[in-house]
Amino acid sequence: MNEAEAFAAVRKSLKQRRFEHTERVTEEAERLAEMYGADVGKARLAAILHDYAKYRSPAEMRQTVTKAGLNRNLLYFGDEILHSFVGAYYIMEELGIEDEDILSAVRYHTTGRADMKKLEKIIFLADYIEPGRSFPGIEEVRETAKASLDEACLLSLKNTIGFLVKKKKPVYPDTFEAYNYYTMNK
Ligand code: GDP
Ligand code: FE
Ligand code: FE
């Protein structure tokens, strides 16, 4: 699947606002891939596809967790985390993406995980810092991303966990494990 085909597929599945977010994540992922010596083509394709499942219904995504044999824990942490794990499955099944680097970058783009591969970190961060975002503390993450992918991932994980705790929302174990990993391996 080339970029034009991937853009066409997400243009159909996303709302305009989300499509524009995807375009900005793609630019950001390209920038980070160049800066940190990752495969720019893979970074762009993973970014284009990262939110492919964003508008699937929670009911459908929950069924897919079972059907695809994904971790059943995914069902207990709120619907927001489903689109990344299920999205990786859909881009394989529906779009024929077989590259494991791209699949895992999409799979972990919301939660992160311990010891992420370079492309996973790039998509995780690009999604967080793209220019359309305005979370508290985001400028520090943007600045840090110029110096260290690991440090920037740690900051973003810290912010996300703080946000979830404040809202009394459950934190998926991969997110905690990622935070622990990057705070213990500095
Ligand atoms: P988006 O798809 O571009 O909007 O960005 P993300 O894929 O990062 O999804 C963001 C949403 O997932 C936010 O609402 C976060 O609060 C939520 N989220 C991120 N990590 C976790 C987690 O560990 N647990 C839960 N319950 N939600 C999370
Ligand atoms: Fe997402
Ligand atoms: Fe996104």
PDB file of C-alpha atoms in Angstrom, residues 9-184:
ATOM      1  CA  ALA A   9      -8.447   4.786   2.948  1.00  0.00           C
ATOM      2  CA  VAL A  10      -8.329   7.094   5.978  1.00  0.00           C
ATOM      3  CA  ARG A  11     -10.085   9.931   4.199  1.00  0.00           C
ATOM      4  CA  LYS A  12     -13.043   7.581   3.881  1.00  0.00           C
ATOM      5  CA  SER A  13     -12.940   6.388   7.502  1.00  0.00           C
ATOM      6  CA  LEU A  14     -12.175   9.678   9.315  1.00  0.00           C
ATOM      7  CA  LYS A  15     -14.022  12.937   9.850  1.00  0.00           C
ATOM      8  CA  GLN A  16     -12.420  16.038   8.330  1.00  0.00           C
ATOM      9  CA  ARG A  17     -11.042  17.298  11.659  1.00  0.00           C
ATOM     10  CA  ARG A  18      -9.436  13.924  12.389  1.00  0.00           C
ATOM     11  CA  PHE A  19      -8.069  13.703   8.845  1.00  0.00           C
ATOM     12  CA  GLU A  20      -6.335  17.054   9.315  1.00  0.00           C
ATOM     13  CA  HIS A  21      -4.872  15.798  12.636  1.00  0.00           C
ATOM     14  CA  THR A  22      -3.586  12.767  10.706  1.00  0.00           C
ATOM     15  CA  GLU A  23      -1.901  15.022   8.124  1.00  0.00           C
ATOM     16  CA  ARG A  24      -0.144  16.953  10.918  1.00  0.00           C
ATOM     17  CA  VAL A  25       0.936  13.729  12.673  1.00  0.00           C
ATOM     18  CA  THR A  26       2.392  12.562   9.347  1.00  0.00           C
ATOM     19  CA  GLU A  27       4.474  15.732   8.977  1.00  0.00           C
ATOM     20  CA  GLU A  28       5.614  15.518  12.594  1.00  0.00           C
ATOM     21  CA  ALA A  29       6.510  11.817  12.245  1.00  0.00           C
ATOM     22  CA  GLU A  30       8.576  12.615   9.147  1.00  0.00           C
ATOM     23  CA  ARG A  31      10.433  15.338  11.035  1.00  0.00           C
ATOM     24  CA  LEU A  32      11.200  13.040  13.992  1.00  0.00           C
ATOM     25  CA  ALA A  33      12.219  10.164  11.699  1.00  0.00           C
ATOM     26  CA  GLU A  34      14.692  12.413   9.902  1.00  0.00           C
ATOM     27  CA  MET A  35      16.014  13.808  13.169  1.00  0.00           C
ATOM     28  CA  TYR A  36      16.494  10.400  14.789  1.00  0.00           C
ATOM     29  CA  GLY A  37      17.492   8.325  11.757  1.00  0.00           C
ATOM     30  CA  ALA A  38      14.369   6.191  11.355  1.00  0.00           C
ATOM     31  CA  ASP A  39      12.786   4.990   8.106  1.00  0.00           C
ATOM     32  CA  VAL A  40      10.875   8.064   6.873  1.00  0.00           C
ATOM     33  CA  GLY A  41       8.607   6.065   4.549  1.00  0.00           C
ATOM     34  CA  LYS A  42       7.516   3.726   7.336  1.00  0.00           C
ATOM     35  CA  ALA A  43       7.078   6.609   9.777  1.00  0.00           C
ATOM     36  CA  ARG A  44       4.799   8.447   7.334  1.00  0.00           C
ATOM     37  CA  LEU A  45       2.736   5.340   6.499  1.00  0.00           C
ATOM     38  CA  ALA A  46       2.300   4.430  10.188  1.00  0.00           C
ATOM     39  CA  ALA A  47       1.259   8.029  10.934  1.00  0.00           C
ATOM     40  CA  ILE A  48      -1.258   8.109   8.062  1.00  0.00           C
ATOM     41  CA  LEU A  49      -2.854   4.906   9.372  1.00  0.00           C
ATOM     42  CA  HIS A  50      -2.506   5.444  13.139  1.00  0.00           C
ATOM     43  CA  ASP A  51      -6.142   6.520  13.782  1.00  0.00           C
ATOM     44  CA  TYR A  52      -7.708   4.350  11.047  1.00  0.00           C
ATOM     45  CA  ALA A  53     -10.136   2.763  13.564  1.00  0.00           C
ATOM     46  CA  LYS A  54     -10.970   5.960  15.481  1.00  0.00           C
ATOM     47  CA  TYR A  55     -14.619   6.068  14.383  1.00  0.00           C
ATOM     48  CA  ARG A  56     -15.479   2.393  14.555  1.00  0.00           C
ATOM     49  CA  SER A  57     -18.186   1.767  17.130  1.00  0.00           C
ATOM     50  CA  PRO A  58     -17.040   0.610  20.559  1.00  0.00           C
ATOM     51  CA  ALA A  59     -19.361  -2.403  20.228  1.00  0.00           C
ATOM     52  CA  GLU A  60     -17.641  -3.473  17.011  1.00  0.00           C
ATOM     53  CA  MET A  61     -14.165  -2.893  18.436  1.00  0.00           C
ATOM     54  CA  ARG A  62     -15.000  -4.919  21.532  1.00  0.00           C
ATOM     55  CA  GLN A  63     -16.169  -7.794  19.352  1.00  0.00           C
ATOM     56  CA  THR A  64     -12.941  -7.540  17.382  1.00  0.00           C
ATOM     57  CA  VAL A  65     -10.870  -7.840  20.575  1.00  0.00           C
ATOM     58  CA  THR A  66     -12.458 -11.242  21.122  1.00  0.00           C
ATOM     59  CA  LYS A  67     -12.503 -12.324  17.482  1.00  0.00           C
ATOM     60  CA  ALA A  68      -8.859 -11.387  16.885  1.00  0.00           C
ATOM     61  CA  GLY A  69      -7.711 -12.966  20.153  1.00  0.00           C
ATOM     62  CA  LEU A  70      -6.363  -9.673  21.538  1.00  0.00           C
ATOM     63  CA  ASN A  71      -5.714  -9.226  25.274  1.00  0.00           C
ATOM     64  CA  ARG A  72      -9.105  -9.333  27.035  1.00  0.00           C
ATOM     65  CA  ASN A  73      -7.861  -6.736  29.544  1.00  0.00           C
ATOM     66  CA  LEU A  74      -8.402  -4.191  26.766  1.00  0.00           C
ATOM     67  CA  LEU A  75     -12.129  -4.418  27.473  1.00  0.00           C
ATOM     68  CA  TYR A  76     -11.865  -2.914  30.966  1.00  0.00           C
ATOM     69  CA  PHE A  77      -9.985   0.370  30.516  1.00  0.00           C
ATOM     70  CA  GLY A  78     -12.430   2.531  28.618  1.00  0.00           C
ATOM     71  CA  ASP A  79     -13.145   2.663  24.893  1.00  0.00           C
ATOM     72  CA  GLU A  80     -10.448   5.264  24.068  1.00  0.00           C
ATOM     73  CA  ILE A  81      -7.636   2.705  24.031  1.00  0.00           C
ATOM     74  CA  LEU A  82      -9.400   0.251  21.699  1.00  0.00           C
ATOM     75  CA  HIS A  83      -8.816   2.091  18.404  1.00  0.00           C
ATOM     76  CA  SER A  84      -5.046   1.648  18.517  1.00  0.00           C
ATOM     77  CA  PHE A  85      -4.952  -2.091  19.251  1.00  0.00           C
ATOM     78  CA  VAL A  86      -7.909  -2.910  17.013  1.00  0.00           C
ATOM     79  CA  GLY A  87      -6.645  -0.444  14.378  1.00  0.00           C
ATOM     80  CA  ALA A  88      -3.442  -2.457  13.967  1.00  0.00           C
ATOM     81  CA  TYR A  89      -5.581  -5.537  13.334  1.00  0.00           C
ATOM     82  CA  TYR A  90      -7.834  -3.731  10.831  1.00  0.00           C
ATOM     83  CA  ILE A  91      -5.002  -2.291   8.766  1.00  0.00           C
ATOM     84  CA  MET A  92      -3.612  -5.808   8.478  1.00  0.00           C
ATOM     85  CA  GLU A  93      -6.943  -7.460   7.641  1.00  0.00           C
ATOM     86  CA  GLU A  94      -8.567  -4.718   5.562  1.00  0.00           C
ATOM     87  CA  LEU A  95      -5.602  -2.931   3.998  1.00  0.00           C
ATOM     88  CA  GLY A  96      -3.088  -5.777   3.831  1.00  0.00           C
ATOM     89  CA  ILE A  97      -0.358  -4.056   5.877  1.00  0.00           C
ATOM     90  CA  GLU A  98       2.163  -6.727   6.890  1.00  0.00           C
ATOM     91  CA  ASP A  99       5.132  -4.674   8.080  1.00  0.00           C
ATOM     92  CA  GLU A 100       5.485  -5.434  11.798  1.00  0.00           C
ATOM     93  CA  ASP A 101       7.173  -2.065  12.488  1.00  0.00           C
ATOM     94  CA  ILE A 102       4.142  -0.227  11.113  1.00  0.00           C
ATOM     95  CA  LEU A 103       1.668  -2.562  12.839  1.00  0.00           C
ATOM     96  CA  SER A 104       3.296  -2.173  16.264  1.00  0.00           C
ATOM     97  CA  ALA A 105       3.625   1.612  15.886  1.00  0.00           C
ATOM     98  CA  VAL A 106      -0.138   1.810  15.313  1.00  0.00           C
ATOM     99  CA  ARG A 107      -0.870  -0.767  18.055  1.00  0.00           C
ATOM    100  CA  TYR A 108       0.963   1.162  20.805  1.00  0.00           C
ATOM    101  CA  HIS A 109       0.353   4.753  19.686  1.00  0.00           C
ATOM    102  CA  THR A 110      -2.165   5.472  22.475  1.00  0.00           C
ATOM    103  CA  THR A 111      -0.757   3.596  25.489  1.00  0.00           C
ATOM    104  CA  GLY A 112       2.925   3.281  24.651  1.00  0.00           C
ATOM    105  CA  ARG A 113       4.722   0.297  26.204  1.00  0.00           C
ATOM    106  CA  ALA A 114       7.999  -0.508  27.940  1.00  0.00           C
ATOM    107  CA  ASP A 115      11.102  -0.483  25.718  1.00  0.00           C
ATOM    108  CA  MET A 116       9.403   0.840  22.587  1.00  0.00           C
ATOM    109  CA  LYS A 117      11.013   0.423  19.182  1.00  0.00           C
ATOM    110  CA  LYS A 118      12.156   3.660  17.555  1.00  0.00           C
ATOM    111  CA  LEU A 119       9.186   3.845  15.185  1.00  0.00           C
ATOM    112  CA  GLU A 120       6.763   3.216  18.073  1.00  0.00           C
ATOM    113  CA  LYS A 121       8.252   6.142  19.995  1.00  0.00           C
ATOM    114  CA  ILE A 122       8.073   8.379  16.938  1.00  0.00           C
ATOM    115  CA  ILE A 123       4.370   7.712  16.299  1.00  0.00           C
ATOM    116  CA  PHE A 124       3.513   7.873  20.012  1.00  0.00           C
ATOM    117  CA  LEU A 125       5.181  11.292  20.243  1.00  0.00           C
ATOM    118  CA  ALA A 126       4.152  12.700  16.872  1.00  0.00           C
ATOM    119  CA  ASP A 127       0.513  12.020  17.819  1.00  0.00           C
ATOM    120  CA  TYR A 128       1.026  13.854  21.099  1.00  0.00           C
ATOM    121  CA  ILE A 129       2.975  16.909  19.937  1.00  0.00           C
ATOM    122  CA  GLU A 130       1.543  17.630  16.460  1.00  0.00           C
ATOM    123  CA  PRO A 131       0.999  21.412  16.139  1.00  0.00           C
ATOM    124  CA  GLY A 132      -2.793  21.192  16.563  1.00  0.00           C
ATOM    125  CA  ARG A 133      -2.515  19.880  20.139  1.00  0.00           C
ATOM    126  CA  SER A 134      -2.724  22.126  23.174  1.00  0.00           C
ATOM    127  CA  PHE A 135      -2.380  20.105  26.378  1.00  0.00           C
ATOM    128  CA  PRO A 136      -0.898  21.624  29.527  1.00  0.00           C
ATOM    129  CA  GLY A 137       2.841  20.984  29.456  1.00  0.00           C
ATOM    130  CA  ILE A 138       2.960  20.243  25.748  1.00  0.00           C
ATOM    131  CA  GLU A 139       5.581  22.902  24.964  1.00  0.00           C
ATOM    132  CA  GLU A 140       8.031  21.164  27.290  1.00  0.00           C
ATOM    133  CA  VAL A 141       7.413  17.864  25.497  1.00  0.00           C
ATOM    134  CA  ARG A 142       7.955  19.579  22.110  1.00  0.00           C
ATOM    135  CA  GLU A 143      11.226  21.102  23.306  1.00  0.00           C
ATOM    136  CA  THR A 144      12.394  17.825  24.840  1.00  0.00           C
ATOM    137  CA  ALA A 145      11.603  15.927  21.627  1.00  0.00           C
ATOM    138  CA  LYS A 146      14.356  17.940  19.943  1.00  0.00           C
ATOM    139  CA  ALA A 147      16.926  16.409  22.317  1.00  0.00           C
ATOM    140  CA  SER A 148      15.718  12.922  23.315  1.00  0.00           C
ATOM    141  CA  LEU A 149      12.917  10.605  22.182  1.00  0.00           C
ATOM    142  CA  ASP A 150      13.038   8.684  25.484  1.00  0.00           C
ATOM    143  CA  GLU A 151      12.842  11.818  27.647  1.00  0.00           C
ATOM    144  CA  ALA A 152       9.986  13.202  25.572  1.00  0.00           C
ATOM    145  CA  CYS A 153       8.067   9.893  25.796  1.00  0.00           C
ATOM    146  CA  LEU A 154       8.567   9.907  29.568  1.00  0.00           C
ATOM    147  CA  LEU A 155       7.164  13.431  29.871  1.00  0.00           C
ATOM    148  CA  SER A 156       4.168  12.618  27.718  1.00  0.00           C
ATOM    149  CA  LEU A 157       3.476   9.434  29.749  1.00  0.00           C
ATOM    150  CA  LYS A 158       3.749  11.426  32.963  1.00  0.00           C
ATOM    151  CA  ASN A 159       1.238  13.989  31.644  1.00  0.00           C
ATOM    152  CA  THR A 160      -1.198  11.352  30.384  1.00  0.00           C
ATOM    153  CA  ILE A 161      -1.108   9.338  33.613  1.00  0.00           C
ATOM    154  CA  GLY A 162      -1.582  12.551  35.643  1.00  0.00           C
ATOM    155  CA  PHE A 163      -4.558  13.482  33.449  1.00  0.00           C
ATOM    156  CA  LEU A 164      -6.138  10.027  33.803  1.00  0.00           C
ATOM    157  CA  VAL A 165      -5.596   9.957  37.580  1.00  0.00           C
ATOM    158  CA  LYS A 166      -7.151  13.404  37.947  1.00  0.00           C
ATOM    159  CA  LYS A 167     -10.216  12.202  36.043  1.00  0.00           C
ATOM    160  CA  LYS A 168     -10.279   8.947  38.061  1.00  0.00           C
ATOM    161  CA  LYS A 169      -9.958   6.956  34.843  1.00  0.00           C
ATOM    162  CA  PRO A 170      -8.232   3.565  34.729  1.00  0.00           C
ATOM    163  CA  VAL A 171      -4.651   3.487  33.408  1.00  0.00           C
ATOM    164  CA  TYR A 172      -3.854   0.600  31.066  1.00  0.00           C
ATOM    165  CA  PRO A 173      -0.913  -1.505  32.374  1.00  0.00           C
ATOM    166  CA  ASP A 174       1.201  -0.853  29.234  1.00  0.00           C
ATOM    167  CA  THR A 175       1.052   2.872  30.041  1.00  0.00           C
ATOM    168  CA  PHE A 176       2.328   2.318  33.587  1.00  0.00           C
ATOM    169  CA  GLU A 177       4.963  -0.117  32.364  1.00  0.00           C
ATOM    170  CA  ALA A 178       6.126   2.417  29.799  1.00  0.00           C
ATOM    171  CA  TYR A 179       6.344   5.138  32.451  1.00  0.00           C
ATOM    172  CA  ASN A 180       8.304   2.834  34.784  1.00  0.00           C
ATOM    173  CA  TYR A 181      10.641   1.745  32.013  1.00  0.00           C
ATOM    174  CA  TYR A 182      11.521   5.269  30.874  1.00  0.00           C
ATOM    175  CA  THR A 183      11.858   6.651  34.379  1.00  0.00           C
ATOM    176  CA  MET A 184      14.120   3.756  35.442  1.00  0.00           C
TER     177      MET A 184
END
